[in-house]
XYZ file of C-alpha atoms in Angstrom:
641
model
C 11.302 17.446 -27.476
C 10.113 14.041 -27.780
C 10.005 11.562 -25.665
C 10.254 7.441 -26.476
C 8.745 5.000 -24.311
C 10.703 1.788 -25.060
C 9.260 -0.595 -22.618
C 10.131 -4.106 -24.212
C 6.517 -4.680 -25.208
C 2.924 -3.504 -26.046
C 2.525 -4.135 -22.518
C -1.177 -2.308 -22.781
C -3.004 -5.500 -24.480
C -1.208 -7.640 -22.581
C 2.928 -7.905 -23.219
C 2.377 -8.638 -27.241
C 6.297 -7.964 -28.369
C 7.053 -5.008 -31.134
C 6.713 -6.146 -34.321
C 10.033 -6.272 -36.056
C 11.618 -6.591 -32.303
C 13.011 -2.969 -32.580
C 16.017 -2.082 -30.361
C 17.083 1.299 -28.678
C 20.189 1.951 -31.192
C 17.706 1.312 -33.553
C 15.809 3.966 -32.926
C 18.443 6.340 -31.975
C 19.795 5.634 -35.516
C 17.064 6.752 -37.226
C 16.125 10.023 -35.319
C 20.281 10.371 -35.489
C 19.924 9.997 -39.372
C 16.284 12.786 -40.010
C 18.502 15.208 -38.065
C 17.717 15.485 -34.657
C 19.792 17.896 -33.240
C 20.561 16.287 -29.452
C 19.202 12.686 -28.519
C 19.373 11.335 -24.798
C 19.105 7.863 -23.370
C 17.325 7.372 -19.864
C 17.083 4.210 -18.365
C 17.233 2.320 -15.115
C 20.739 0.471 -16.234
C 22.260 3.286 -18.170
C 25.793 1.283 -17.294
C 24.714 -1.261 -20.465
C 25.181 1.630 -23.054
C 28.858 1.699 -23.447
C 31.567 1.620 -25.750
C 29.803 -1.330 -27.747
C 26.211 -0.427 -27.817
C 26.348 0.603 -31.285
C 24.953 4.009 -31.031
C 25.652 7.553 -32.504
C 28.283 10.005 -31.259
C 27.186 12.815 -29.074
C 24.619 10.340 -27.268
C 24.510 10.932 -23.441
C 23.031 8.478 -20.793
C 21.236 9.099 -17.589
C 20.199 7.319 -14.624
C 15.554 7.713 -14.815
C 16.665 9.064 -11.314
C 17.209 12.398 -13.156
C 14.200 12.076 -15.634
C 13.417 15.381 -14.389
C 16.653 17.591 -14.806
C 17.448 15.999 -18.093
C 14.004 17.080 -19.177
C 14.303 20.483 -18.486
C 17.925 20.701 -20.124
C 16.090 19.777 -23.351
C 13.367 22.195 -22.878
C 16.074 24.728 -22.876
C 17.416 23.644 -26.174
C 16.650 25.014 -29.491
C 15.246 22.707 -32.723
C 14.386 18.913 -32.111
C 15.633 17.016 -29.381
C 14.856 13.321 -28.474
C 14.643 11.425 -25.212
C 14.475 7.530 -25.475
C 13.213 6.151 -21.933
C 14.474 2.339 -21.797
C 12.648 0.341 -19.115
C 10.757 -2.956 -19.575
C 7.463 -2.639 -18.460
C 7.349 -3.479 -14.707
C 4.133 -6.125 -15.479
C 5.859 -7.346 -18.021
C 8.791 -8.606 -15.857
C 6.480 -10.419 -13.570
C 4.968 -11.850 -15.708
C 8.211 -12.844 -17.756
C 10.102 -13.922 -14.259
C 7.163 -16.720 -13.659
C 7.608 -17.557 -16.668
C 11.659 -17.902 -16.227
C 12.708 -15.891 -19.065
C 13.826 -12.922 -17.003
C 16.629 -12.247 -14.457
C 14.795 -12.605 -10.798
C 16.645 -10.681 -8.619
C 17.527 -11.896 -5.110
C 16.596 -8.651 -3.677
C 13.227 -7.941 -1.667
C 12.333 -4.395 -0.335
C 10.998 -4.574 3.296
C 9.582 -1.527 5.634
C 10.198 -1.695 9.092
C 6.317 -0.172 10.234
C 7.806 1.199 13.428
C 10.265 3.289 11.809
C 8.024 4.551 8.911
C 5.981 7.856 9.712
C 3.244 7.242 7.178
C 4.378 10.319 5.106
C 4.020 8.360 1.839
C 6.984 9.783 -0.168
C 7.704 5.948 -1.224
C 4.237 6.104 -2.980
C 5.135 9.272 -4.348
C 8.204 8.007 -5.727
C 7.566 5.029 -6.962
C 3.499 5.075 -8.287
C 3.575 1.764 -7.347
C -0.076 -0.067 -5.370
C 2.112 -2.976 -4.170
C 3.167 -0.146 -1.455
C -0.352 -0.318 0.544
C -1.242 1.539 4.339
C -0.765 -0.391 6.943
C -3.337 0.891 9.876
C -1.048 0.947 13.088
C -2.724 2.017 16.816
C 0.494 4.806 15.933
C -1.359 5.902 12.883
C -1.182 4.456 9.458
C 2.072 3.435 8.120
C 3.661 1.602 5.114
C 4.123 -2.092 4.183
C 4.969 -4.040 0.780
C 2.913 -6.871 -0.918
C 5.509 -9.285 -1.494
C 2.524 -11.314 -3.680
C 2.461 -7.941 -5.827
C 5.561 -6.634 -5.696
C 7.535 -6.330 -9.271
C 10.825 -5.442 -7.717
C 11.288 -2.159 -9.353
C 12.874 -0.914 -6.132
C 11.625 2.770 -6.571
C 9.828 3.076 -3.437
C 13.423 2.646 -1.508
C 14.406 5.954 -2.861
C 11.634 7.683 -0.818
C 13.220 10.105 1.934
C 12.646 7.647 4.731
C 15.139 5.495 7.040
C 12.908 2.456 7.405
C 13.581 0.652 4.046
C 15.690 -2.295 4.231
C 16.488 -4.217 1.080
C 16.689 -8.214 1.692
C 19.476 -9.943 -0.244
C 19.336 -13.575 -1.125
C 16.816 -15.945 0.694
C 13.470 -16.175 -0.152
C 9.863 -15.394 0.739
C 8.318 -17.124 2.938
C 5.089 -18.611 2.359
C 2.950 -17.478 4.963
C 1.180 -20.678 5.075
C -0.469 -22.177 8.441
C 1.268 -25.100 9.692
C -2.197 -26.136 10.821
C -3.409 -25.464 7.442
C -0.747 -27.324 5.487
C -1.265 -30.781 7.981
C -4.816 -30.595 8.353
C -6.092 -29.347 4.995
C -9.356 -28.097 3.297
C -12.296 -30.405 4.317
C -12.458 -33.084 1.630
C -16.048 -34.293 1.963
C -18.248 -31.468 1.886
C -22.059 -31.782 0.848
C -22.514 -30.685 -2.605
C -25.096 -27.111 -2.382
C -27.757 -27.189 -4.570
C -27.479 -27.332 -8.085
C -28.631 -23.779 -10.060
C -30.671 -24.351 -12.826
C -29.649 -23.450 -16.203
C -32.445 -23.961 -18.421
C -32.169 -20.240 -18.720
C -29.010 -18.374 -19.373
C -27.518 -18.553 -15.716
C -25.779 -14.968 -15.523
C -22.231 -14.389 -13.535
C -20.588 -11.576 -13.258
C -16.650 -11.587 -11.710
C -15.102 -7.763 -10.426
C -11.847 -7.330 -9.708
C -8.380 -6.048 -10.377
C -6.026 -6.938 -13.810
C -2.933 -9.317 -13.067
C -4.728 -11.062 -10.344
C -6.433 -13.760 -12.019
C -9.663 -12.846 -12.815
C -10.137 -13.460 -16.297
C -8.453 -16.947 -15.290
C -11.848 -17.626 -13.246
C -13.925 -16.603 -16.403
C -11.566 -18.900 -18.153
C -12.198 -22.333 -15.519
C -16.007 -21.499 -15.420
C -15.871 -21.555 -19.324
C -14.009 -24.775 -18.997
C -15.944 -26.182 -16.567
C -19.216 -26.102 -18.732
C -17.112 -26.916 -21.619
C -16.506 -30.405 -19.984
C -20.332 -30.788 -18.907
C -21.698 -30.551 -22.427
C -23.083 -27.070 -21.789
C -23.432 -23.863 -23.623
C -21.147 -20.898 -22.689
C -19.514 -17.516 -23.334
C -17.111 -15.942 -21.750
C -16.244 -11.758 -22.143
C -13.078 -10.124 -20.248
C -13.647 -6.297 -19.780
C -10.154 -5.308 -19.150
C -9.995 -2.182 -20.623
C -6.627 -1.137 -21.962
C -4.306 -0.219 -18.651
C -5.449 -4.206 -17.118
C -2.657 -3.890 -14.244
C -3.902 -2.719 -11.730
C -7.414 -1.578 -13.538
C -10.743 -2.571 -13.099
C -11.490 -6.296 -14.896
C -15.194 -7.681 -15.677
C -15.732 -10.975 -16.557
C -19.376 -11.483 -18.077
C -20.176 -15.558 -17.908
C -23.394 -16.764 -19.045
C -23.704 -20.791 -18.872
C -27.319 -22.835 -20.397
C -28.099 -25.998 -21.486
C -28.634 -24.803 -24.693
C -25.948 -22.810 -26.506
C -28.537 -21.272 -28.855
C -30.135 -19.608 -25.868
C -27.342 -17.249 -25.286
C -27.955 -14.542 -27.640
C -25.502 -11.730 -26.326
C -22.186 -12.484 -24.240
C -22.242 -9.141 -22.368
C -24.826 -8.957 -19.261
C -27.654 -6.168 -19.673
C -28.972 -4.160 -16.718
C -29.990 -5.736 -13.774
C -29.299 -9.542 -15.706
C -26.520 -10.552 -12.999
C -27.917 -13.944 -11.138
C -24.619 -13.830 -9.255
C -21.946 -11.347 -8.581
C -17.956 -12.668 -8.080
C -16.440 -9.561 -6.166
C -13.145 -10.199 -5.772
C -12.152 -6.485 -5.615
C -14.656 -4.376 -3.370
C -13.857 -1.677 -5.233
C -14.865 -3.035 -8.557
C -17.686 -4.589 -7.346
C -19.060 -1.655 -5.910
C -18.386 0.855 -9.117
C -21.418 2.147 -11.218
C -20.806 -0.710 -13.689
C -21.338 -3.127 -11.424
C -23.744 -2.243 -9.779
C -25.641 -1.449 -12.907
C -25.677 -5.121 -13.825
C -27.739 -5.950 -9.829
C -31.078 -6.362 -9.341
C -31.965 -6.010 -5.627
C -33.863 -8.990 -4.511
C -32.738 -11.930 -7.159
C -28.642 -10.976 -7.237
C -26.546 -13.057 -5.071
C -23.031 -11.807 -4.440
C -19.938 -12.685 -2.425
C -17.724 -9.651 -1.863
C -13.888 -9.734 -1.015
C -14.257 -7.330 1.973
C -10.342 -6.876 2.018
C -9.244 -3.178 1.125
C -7.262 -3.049 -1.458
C -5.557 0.266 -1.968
C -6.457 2.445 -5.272
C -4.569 4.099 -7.184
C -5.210 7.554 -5.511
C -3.308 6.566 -2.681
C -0.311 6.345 -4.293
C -0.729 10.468 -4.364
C -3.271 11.130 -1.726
C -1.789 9.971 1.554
C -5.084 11.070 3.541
C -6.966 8.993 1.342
C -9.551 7.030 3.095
C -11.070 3.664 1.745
C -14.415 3.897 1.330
C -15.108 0.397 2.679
C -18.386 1.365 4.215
C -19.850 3.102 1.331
C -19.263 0.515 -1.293
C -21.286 -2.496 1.364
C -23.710 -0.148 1.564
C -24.128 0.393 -2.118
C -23.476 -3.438 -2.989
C -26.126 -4.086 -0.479
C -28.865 -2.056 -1.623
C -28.413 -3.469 -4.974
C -28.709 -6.890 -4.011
C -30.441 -6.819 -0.805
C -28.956 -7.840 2.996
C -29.458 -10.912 2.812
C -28.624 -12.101 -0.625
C -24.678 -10.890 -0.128
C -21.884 -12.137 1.574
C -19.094 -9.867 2.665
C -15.463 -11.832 3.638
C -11.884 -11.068 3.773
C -11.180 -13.501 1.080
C -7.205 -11.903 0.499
C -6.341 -12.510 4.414
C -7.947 -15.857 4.533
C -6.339 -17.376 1.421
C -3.112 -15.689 2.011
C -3.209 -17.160 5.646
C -3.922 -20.806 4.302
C -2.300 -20.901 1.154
C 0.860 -18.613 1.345
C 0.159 -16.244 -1.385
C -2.713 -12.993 -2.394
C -2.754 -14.274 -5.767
C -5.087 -17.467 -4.631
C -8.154 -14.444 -3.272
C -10.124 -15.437 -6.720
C -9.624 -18.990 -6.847
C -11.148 -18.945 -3.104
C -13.917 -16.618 -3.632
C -15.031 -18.909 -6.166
C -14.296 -21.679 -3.950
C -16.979 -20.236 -1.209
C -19.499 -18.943 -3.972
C -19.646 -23.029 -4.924
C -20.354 -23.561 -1.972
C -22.862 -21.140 -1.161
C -24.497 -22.423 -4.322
C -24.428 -19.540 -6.729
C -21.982 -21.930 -9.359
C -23.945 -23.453 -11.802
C -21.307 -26.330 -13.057
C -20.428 -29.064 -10.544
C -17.643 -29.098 -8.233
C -15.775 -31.674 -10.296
C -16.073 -29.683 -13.671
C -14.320 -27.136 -11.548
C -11.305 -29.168 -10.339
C -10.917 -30.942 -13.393
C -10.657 -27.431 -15.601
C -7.831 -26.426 -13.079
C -6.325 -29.618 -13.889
C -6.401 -28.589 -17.575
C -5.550 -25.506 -16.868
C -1.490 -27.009 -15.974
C -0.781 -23.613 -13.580
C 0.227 -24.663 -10.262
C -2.326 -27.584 -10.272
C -2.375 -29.077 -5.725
C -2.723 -25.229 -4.880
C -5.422 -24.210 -7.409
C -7.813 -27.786 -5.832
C -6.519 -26.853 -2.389
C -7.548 -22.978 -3.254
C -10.688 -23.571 -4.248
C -11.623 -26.764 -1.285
C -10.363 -23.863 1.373
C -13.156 -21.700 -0.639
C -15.846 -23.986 0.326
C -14.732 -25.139 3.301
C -14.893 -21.292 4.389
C -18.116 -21.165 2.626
C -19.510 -24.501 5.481
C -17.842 -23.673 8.418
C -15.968 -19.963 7.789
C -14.954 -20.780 12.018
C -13.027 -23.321 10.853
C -11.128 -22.395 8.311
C -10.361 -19.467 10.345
C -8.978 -21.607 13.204
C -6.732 -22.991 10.108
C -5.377 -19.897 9.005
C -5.137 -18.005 12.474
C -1.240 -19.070 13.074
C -0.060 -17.540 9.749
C -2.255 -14.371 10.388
C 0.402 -11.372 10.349
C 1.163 -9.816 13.968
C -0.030 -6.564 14.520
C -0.679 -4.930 17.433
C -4.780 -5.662 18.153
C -6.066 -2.066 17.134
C -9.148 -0.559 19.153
C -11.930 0.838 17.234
C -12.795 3.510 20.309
C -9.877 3.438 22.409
C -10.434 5.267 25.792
C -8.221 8.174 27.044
C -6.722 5.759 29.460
C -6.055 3.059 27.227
C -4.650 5.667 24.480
C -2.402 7.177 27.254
C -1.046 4.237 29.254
C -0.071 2.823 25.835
C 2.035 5.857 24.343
C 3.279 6.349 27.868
C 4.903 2.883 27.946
C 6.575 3.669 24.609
C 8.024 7.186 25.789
C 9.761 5.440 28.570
C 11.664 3.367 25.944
C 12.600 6.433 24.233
C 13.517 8.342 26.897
C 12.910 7.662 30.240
C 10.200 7.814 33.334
C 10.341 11.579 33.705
C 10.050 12.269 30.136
C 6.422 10.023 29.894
C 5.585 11.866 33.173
C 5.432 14.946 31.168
C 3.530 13.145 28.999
C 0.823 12.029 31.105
C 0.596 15.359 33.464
C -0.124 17.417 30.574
C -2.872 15.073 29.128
C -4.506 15.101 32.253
C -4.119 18.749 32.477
C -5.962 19.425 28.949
C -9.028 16.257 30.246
C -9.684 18.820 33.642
C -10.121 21.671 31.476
C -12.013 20.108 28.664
C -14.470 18.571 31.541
C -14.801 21.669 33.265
C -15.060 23.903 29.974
C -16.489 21.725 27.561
C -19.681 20.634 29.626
C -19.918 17.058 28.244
C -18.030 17.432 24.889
C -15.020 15.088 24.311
C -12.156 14.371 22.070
C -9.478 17.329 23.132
C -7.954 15.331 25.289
C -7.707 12.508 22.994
C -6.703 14.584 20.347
C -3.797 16.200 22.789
C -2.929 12.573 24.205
C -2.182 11.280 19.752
C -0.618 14.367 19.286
C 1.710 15.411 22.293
C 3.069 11.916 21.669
C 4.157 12.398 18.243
C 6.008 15.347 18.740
C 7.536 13.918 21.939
C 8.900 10.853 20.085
C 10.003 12.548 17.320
C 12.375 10.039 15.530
C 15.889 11.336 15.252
C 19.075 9.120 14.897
C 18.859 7.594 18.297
C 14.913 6.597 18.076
C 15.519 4.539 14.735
C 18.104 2.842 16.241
C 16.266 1.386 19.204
C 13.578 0.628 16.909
C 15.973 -1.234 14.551
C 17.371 -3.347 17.087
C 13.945 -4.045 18.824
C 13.255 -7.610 18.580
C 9.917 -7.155 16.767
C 11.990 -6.073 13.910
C 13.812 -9.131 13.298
C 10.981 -11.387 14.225
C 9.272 -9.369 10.942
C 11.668 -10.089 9.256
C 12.216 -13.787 9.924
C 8.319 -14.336 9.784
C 8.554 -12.822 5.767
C 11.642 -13.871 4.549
C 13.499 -17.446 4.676
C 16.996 -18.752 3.573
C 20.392 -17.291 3.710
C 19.936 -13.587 3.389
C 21.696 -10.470 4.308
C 20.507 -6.826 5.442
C 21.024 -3.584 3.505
C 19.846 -0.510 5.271
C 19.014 2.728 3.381
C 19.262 6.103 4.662
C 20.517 9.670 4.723
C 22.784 10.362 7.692
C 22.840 14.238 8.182
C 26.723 14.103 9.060
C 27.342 11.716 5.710
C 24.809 12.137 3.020
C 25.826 14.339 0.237
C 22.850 16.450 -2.409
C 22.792 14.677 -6.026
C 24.467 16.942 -8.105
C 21.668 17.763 -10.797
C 18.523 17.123 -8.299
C 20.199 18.928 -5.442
C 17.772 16.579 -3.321
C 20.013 14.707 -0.345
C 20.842 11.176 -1.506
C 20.324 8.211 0.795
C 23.142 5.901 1.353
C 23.510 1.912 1.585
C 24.929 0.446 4.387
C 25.503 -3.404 5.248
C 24.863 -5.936 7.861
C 27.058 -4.112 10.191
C 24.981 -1.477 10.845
C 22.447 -3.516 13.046
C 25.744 -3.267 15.976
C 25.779 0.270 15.246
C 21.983 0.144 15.782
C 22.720 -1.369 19.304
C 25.673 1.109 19.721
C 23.693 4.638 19.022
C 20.572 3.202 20.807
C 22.171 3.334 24.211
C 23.336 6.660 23.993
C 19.692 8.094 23.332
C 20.512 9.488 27.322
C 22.320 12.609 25.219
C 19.263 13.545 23.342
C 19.441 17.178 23.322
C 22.001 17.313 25.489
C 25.523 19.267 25.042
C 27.162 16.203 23.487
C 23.945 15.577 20.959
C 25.949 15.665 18.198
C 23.124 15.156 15.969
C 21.034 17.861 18.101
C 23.124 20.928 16.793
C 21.254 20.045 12.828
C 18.036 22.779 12.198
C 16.027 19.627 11.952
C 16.644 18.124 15.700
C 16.052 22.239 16.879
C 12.960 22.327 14.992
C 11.713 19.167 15.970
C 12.527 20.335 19.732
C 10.692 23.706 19.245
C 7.766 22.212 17.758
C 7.262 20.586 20.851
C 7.502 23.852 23.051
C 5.094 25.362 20.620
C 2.248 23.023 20.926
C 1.844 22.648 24.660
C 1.870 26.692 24.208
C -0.747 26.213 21.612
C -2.641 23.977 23.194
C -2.420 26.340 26.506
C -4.092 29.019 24.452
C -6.583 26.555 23.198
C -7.602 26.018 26.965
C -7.538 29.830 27.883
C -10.622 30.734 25.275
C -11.926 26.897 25.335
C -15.978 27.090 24.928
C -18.649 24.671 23.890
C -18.749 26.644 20.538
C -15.314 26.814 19.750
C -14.433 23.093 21.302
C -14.512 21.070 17.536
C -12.398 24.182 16.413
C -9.890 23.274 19.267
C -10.204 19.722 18.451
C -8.403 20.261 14.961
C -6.122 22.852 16.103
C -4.880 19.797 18.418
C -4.434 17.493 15.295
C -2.235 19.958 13.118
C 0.563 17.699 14.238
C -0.817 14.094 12.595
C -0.235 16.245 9.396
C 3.332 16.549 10.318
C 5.087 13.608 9.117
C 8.397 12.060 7.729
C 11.974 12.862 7.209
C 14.175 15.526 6.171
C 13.159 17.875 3.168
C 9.436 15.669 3.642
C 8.918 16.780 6.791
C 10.032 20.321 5.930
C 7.580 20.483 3.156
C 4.317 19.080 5.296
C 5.509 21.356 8.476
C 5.191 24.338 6.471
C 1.510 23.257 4.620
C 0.712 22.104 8.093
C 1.571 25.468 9.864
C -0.135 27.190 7.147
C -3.099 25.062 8.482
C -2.528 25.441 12.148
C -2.717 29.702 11.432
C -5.828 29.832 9.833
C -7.371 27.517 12.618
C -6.289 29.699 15.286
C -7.360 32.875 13.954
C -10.761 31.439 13.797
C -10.950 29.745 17.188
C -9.612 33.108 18.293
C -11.826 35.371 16.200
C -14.898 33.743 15.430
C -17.470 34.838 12.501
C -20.596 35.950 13.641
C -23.295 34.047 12.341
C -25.337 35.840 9.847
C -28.939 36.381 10.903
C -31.472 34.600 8.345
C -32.970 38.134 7.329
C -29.206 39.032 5.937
């Protein structure tokens, strides 16, 4: 079988078109014509391949929903068979949309955080990094970069009820009111100017279709216009969405004094990290030299592409300062959250570059004037007012970073203020507050008297040791709440929804809801997976209908209680405050970490439907093996053995 990628460019160098502008009945034509015994089209609008497409008899079409049946049907086949996959590269219609020579659909995807359970099967789904964690005081959940977002709608296909699809209207700009009025502080001193009678050496990290080889391009520009010598290398690599970018910039008086364009061990005079990641990767570092390399570092964390598959992935935040800062030395680097800051003040992720080049101006590690700078993103004839007023919020940041906080505090997203160590208390009264919305008074009573019950024990048993409790207090919780048909629905009509949604999205727009009702959805014929549905505006007074019945959870007239999903969820409740009961019984000083992660099986427990199923049974797996350790413990071997 083969298998043709027709993605509507050479979208790897950059979104070059095919030579000859080759078409898909082109190509089925001429594997039709050497003989190819069965040919298939995927695509993501197989409904433009009808009667007039021009192709072959005996051609079949497919949704790229089933990619994966389709493939093994022509693994099954005997002689040479032929799958053409027909989708233009997703970068390719950004890029082509800001340009206004592709359709821009009026359609946003949108998760509602409260509903989500973190179990990352949009990420799965779709492979996309504009899908990035969202770090909740409920655990990490989901949220989508609007900035980054190439409206390939994948991700809503994940097995998960808090996707809502936004139709018509527009993003709104999160851009401080106090910002827009007041403005970037006009008359800043100048820093003092860097020398360049030697090769001044700059290296700029970050990530491809962001805009960093832009900022090679204005810094090139800029010494252009003052008469000096420069040259300018992009290391994009081959994959540049989403990959790691290097920009090498050396600027002299003299041209002839720059004899190589690419930086050499330890050369960098100043280091441009607008990605962390980047900026801390052996590369990178490579071109420090701890004690003359300045840097400023975009301390925002940017997911990588591991997270997409790896929904326990950590970010390494701490690892790569520490790295960056050994290389460079503590105080010769500047870490700030450059994305939040210009996405606060100017309404958009794509201006983090522009700003961190703004405050290393500033901080005086630019060696072309402040005015060679402006005037190059004047030539430059992209979005001209927001480039200056990117680059003056930069340096204002850069003079007073208080102020230009102050500026872009009311556009600041709200979350709910997360805790670094959160007490027991704190940790309890909070999650007790929310069971009494889902149920009632009794039900967080429960709660509460079996936390306390597990903090006696652990005091009495543990003999100073902590975290049990705390473990109990995350975990009891999420089993308690466990989100069934009446929980999304009072989280749907909560206010804080809406407010989300009004805070992102402006205009006239309507709401689309997508999810799998256990009494409505129906298995895809050739996946067999259950299909989620799409339901309208109406649903939000079905929201407000189902969420006042939540009194019949589990009840006789639970309707919804009687599926093996609502009497699992139930018994997995029964069977941890048994589990954690036996935990207590043989609880010792030894054994108390062990009991500690027995507690936490349940964080590992997440989603929806066949998700959840899948993750419960890994999980239980888990919870097994941890028990029949805490239970029978291995001797320690003796050194002479």
């Amino acid at each position: 079988t083969y298998k043709i990628l027709y993605n509507d460019a050479t979208a790897m160098t950059g979104g070059q078109p095919h030579e000859g502008e080759v078409s898909v009945p082109e190509i089925a034509w001429q594997v039709h014509s050497e003989g190819v015994k069965k040919i298939v089209i995927v695509s993501d609008e197989p409904e433009k391949y009808g009667a007039g497409a021009g192709l072959p008899s005996g051609i079949t079409f497919h949704h790229r929903k089933h990619l994966d049946p389709v493939q093994r049907e022509l693994r099954e086949m005997q002689g040479t068979t032929v799958m053409i996959y027909d989708q233009t590269c997703a970068a390719e219609k950004r890029r082509r949309r800001k340009r206004g020579k592709f359709p821009d659909p009026a359609k946003r995807a949108f998760i509602n955080d409260a509903v989500c359970d973190g179990c990352g099967d949009c990420s799965v789904q779709s492979n996309c990094l504009s899908v990035e964690p969202l770090e909740t005081v409920f655990g990490r959940k989901r949220v989508i970069n609007q900035s980054s977002c190439n409206k390939d709608y994948s991700c809503v296909t994940g097995f998960c009820p808090s996707f809502v699809t936004v139709h018509g209207g527009n993003v709104r700009k999160p851009k401080s009111d106090v910002a827009a009025n007041q403005g970037p502080m006009l008359d800043l001193p100048e820093p003092e100017a860097v020398s360049t009678t030697e090769p001044y050496n700059m290296l700029v990290t970050g990530v491809g279709g962001t805009g960093v080889v832009t900022i090679g391009a204005l810094l090139g520009m800029a010494a252009h216009i003052e008469g000096k010598g420069v040259s300018v290398l992009d290391m994009t690599g081959l994959a540049q969405k989403g990959g790691a970018v290097m920009t090498h910039v050396r600027i002299s008086d003299n041209a002839d004094d720059i004899h190589t364009a690419r930086l050499g061990a330890g050369a960098a005079d100043a280091v441009l990290g607008c990605d962390m990641v980047v900026a801390g990767s052996f590369d990178a570092l490579a071109k420090m030299q701890n004690g003359s390399t300045r840097a400023v570092i975009n301390s925002h964390e940017t997911p990588t592409a591991g997270f997409t598959q790896d929904n326990e992935l950590q970010f390494p935040g701490d690892h790569f300062k520490q790295m960056i800062k050994e290389n460079t030395g503590d105080n010769l680097v500047d870490f700030i959250d450059a994305t939040k800051l210009a996405t606060a003040l100017i309404g958009d992720a794509i201006a983090t570059n522009l700003f961190t080049l703004g405050y290393a101006y500033q901080r005086g590690m630019v060696p072309v004037s402040g005015a060679a700078i402006e005037k190059a993103i004047e030539l430059n004839g992209v979005s001209v007012e927001t480039g200056l007023d990117t680059f003056r919020w930069g340096r204002t940041a850069a003079f007073d970073l208080k102020a230009a906080e102050a500026a872009a505090a009311p556009a600041m997203p709200i979350v709910e203020e997360l805790t670094t160590s959160p007490t027991l208390e704190h940790i309890v009264a909070r999650r007790s507050d929310e069971l009494v919305q889902y149920q009632d008074a009794a039900y967080a009573e429960r709660y509460r008297a079996f936390v306390a019950h597990v903090a006696v024990v652990e005091k009495e048993k543990g003999k100073g040791l902590a975290g049990l409790a705390e473990a109990v207090a995350r975990n009891y919780f999420k089993l308690l709440a466990y989100k069934d048909e009446y929980e999304v629905a009072r989280l749907f009509t909560d206010p804080a929804f809406m407010e989300k949604i009004k805070l992102q999205f402006g205009g006239d727009y309507t709401l689309k809801f997508h999810m799998a009702p256990p009494l409505l959805a129906r298995p895809d014929p050739l996946t067999g997976k259950i299909e989620k549905m799409e339901f309208g505006p109406w649903m939000m007074k079905a929201f407000g209908l189902l969420a006042k019945l939540k009194g019949l959870r589990g009840g006789t007239f639970d309707i919804f209680g009687y599926t093996e999903e609502r009497k699992t969820e139930r018994q997995l409740i029964v069977d941890y405050e048994q589990t954690v009961l036996r935990l207590l019984d043989g609880l010792t000083t030894q054994n108390h970490s062990l009991a500690v992660l027995v507690a936490s099986v349940p964080e590992h427990i997440r989603g929806f439907g066949r998700v959840k199923q899948e993750q419960l049974a890994t999980a239980k797996t888990r919870e097994a093996d941890l028990l029949a350790e805490f239970e029978n413990p291995t001797p320690n071997a003796s050194a002479a053995e």
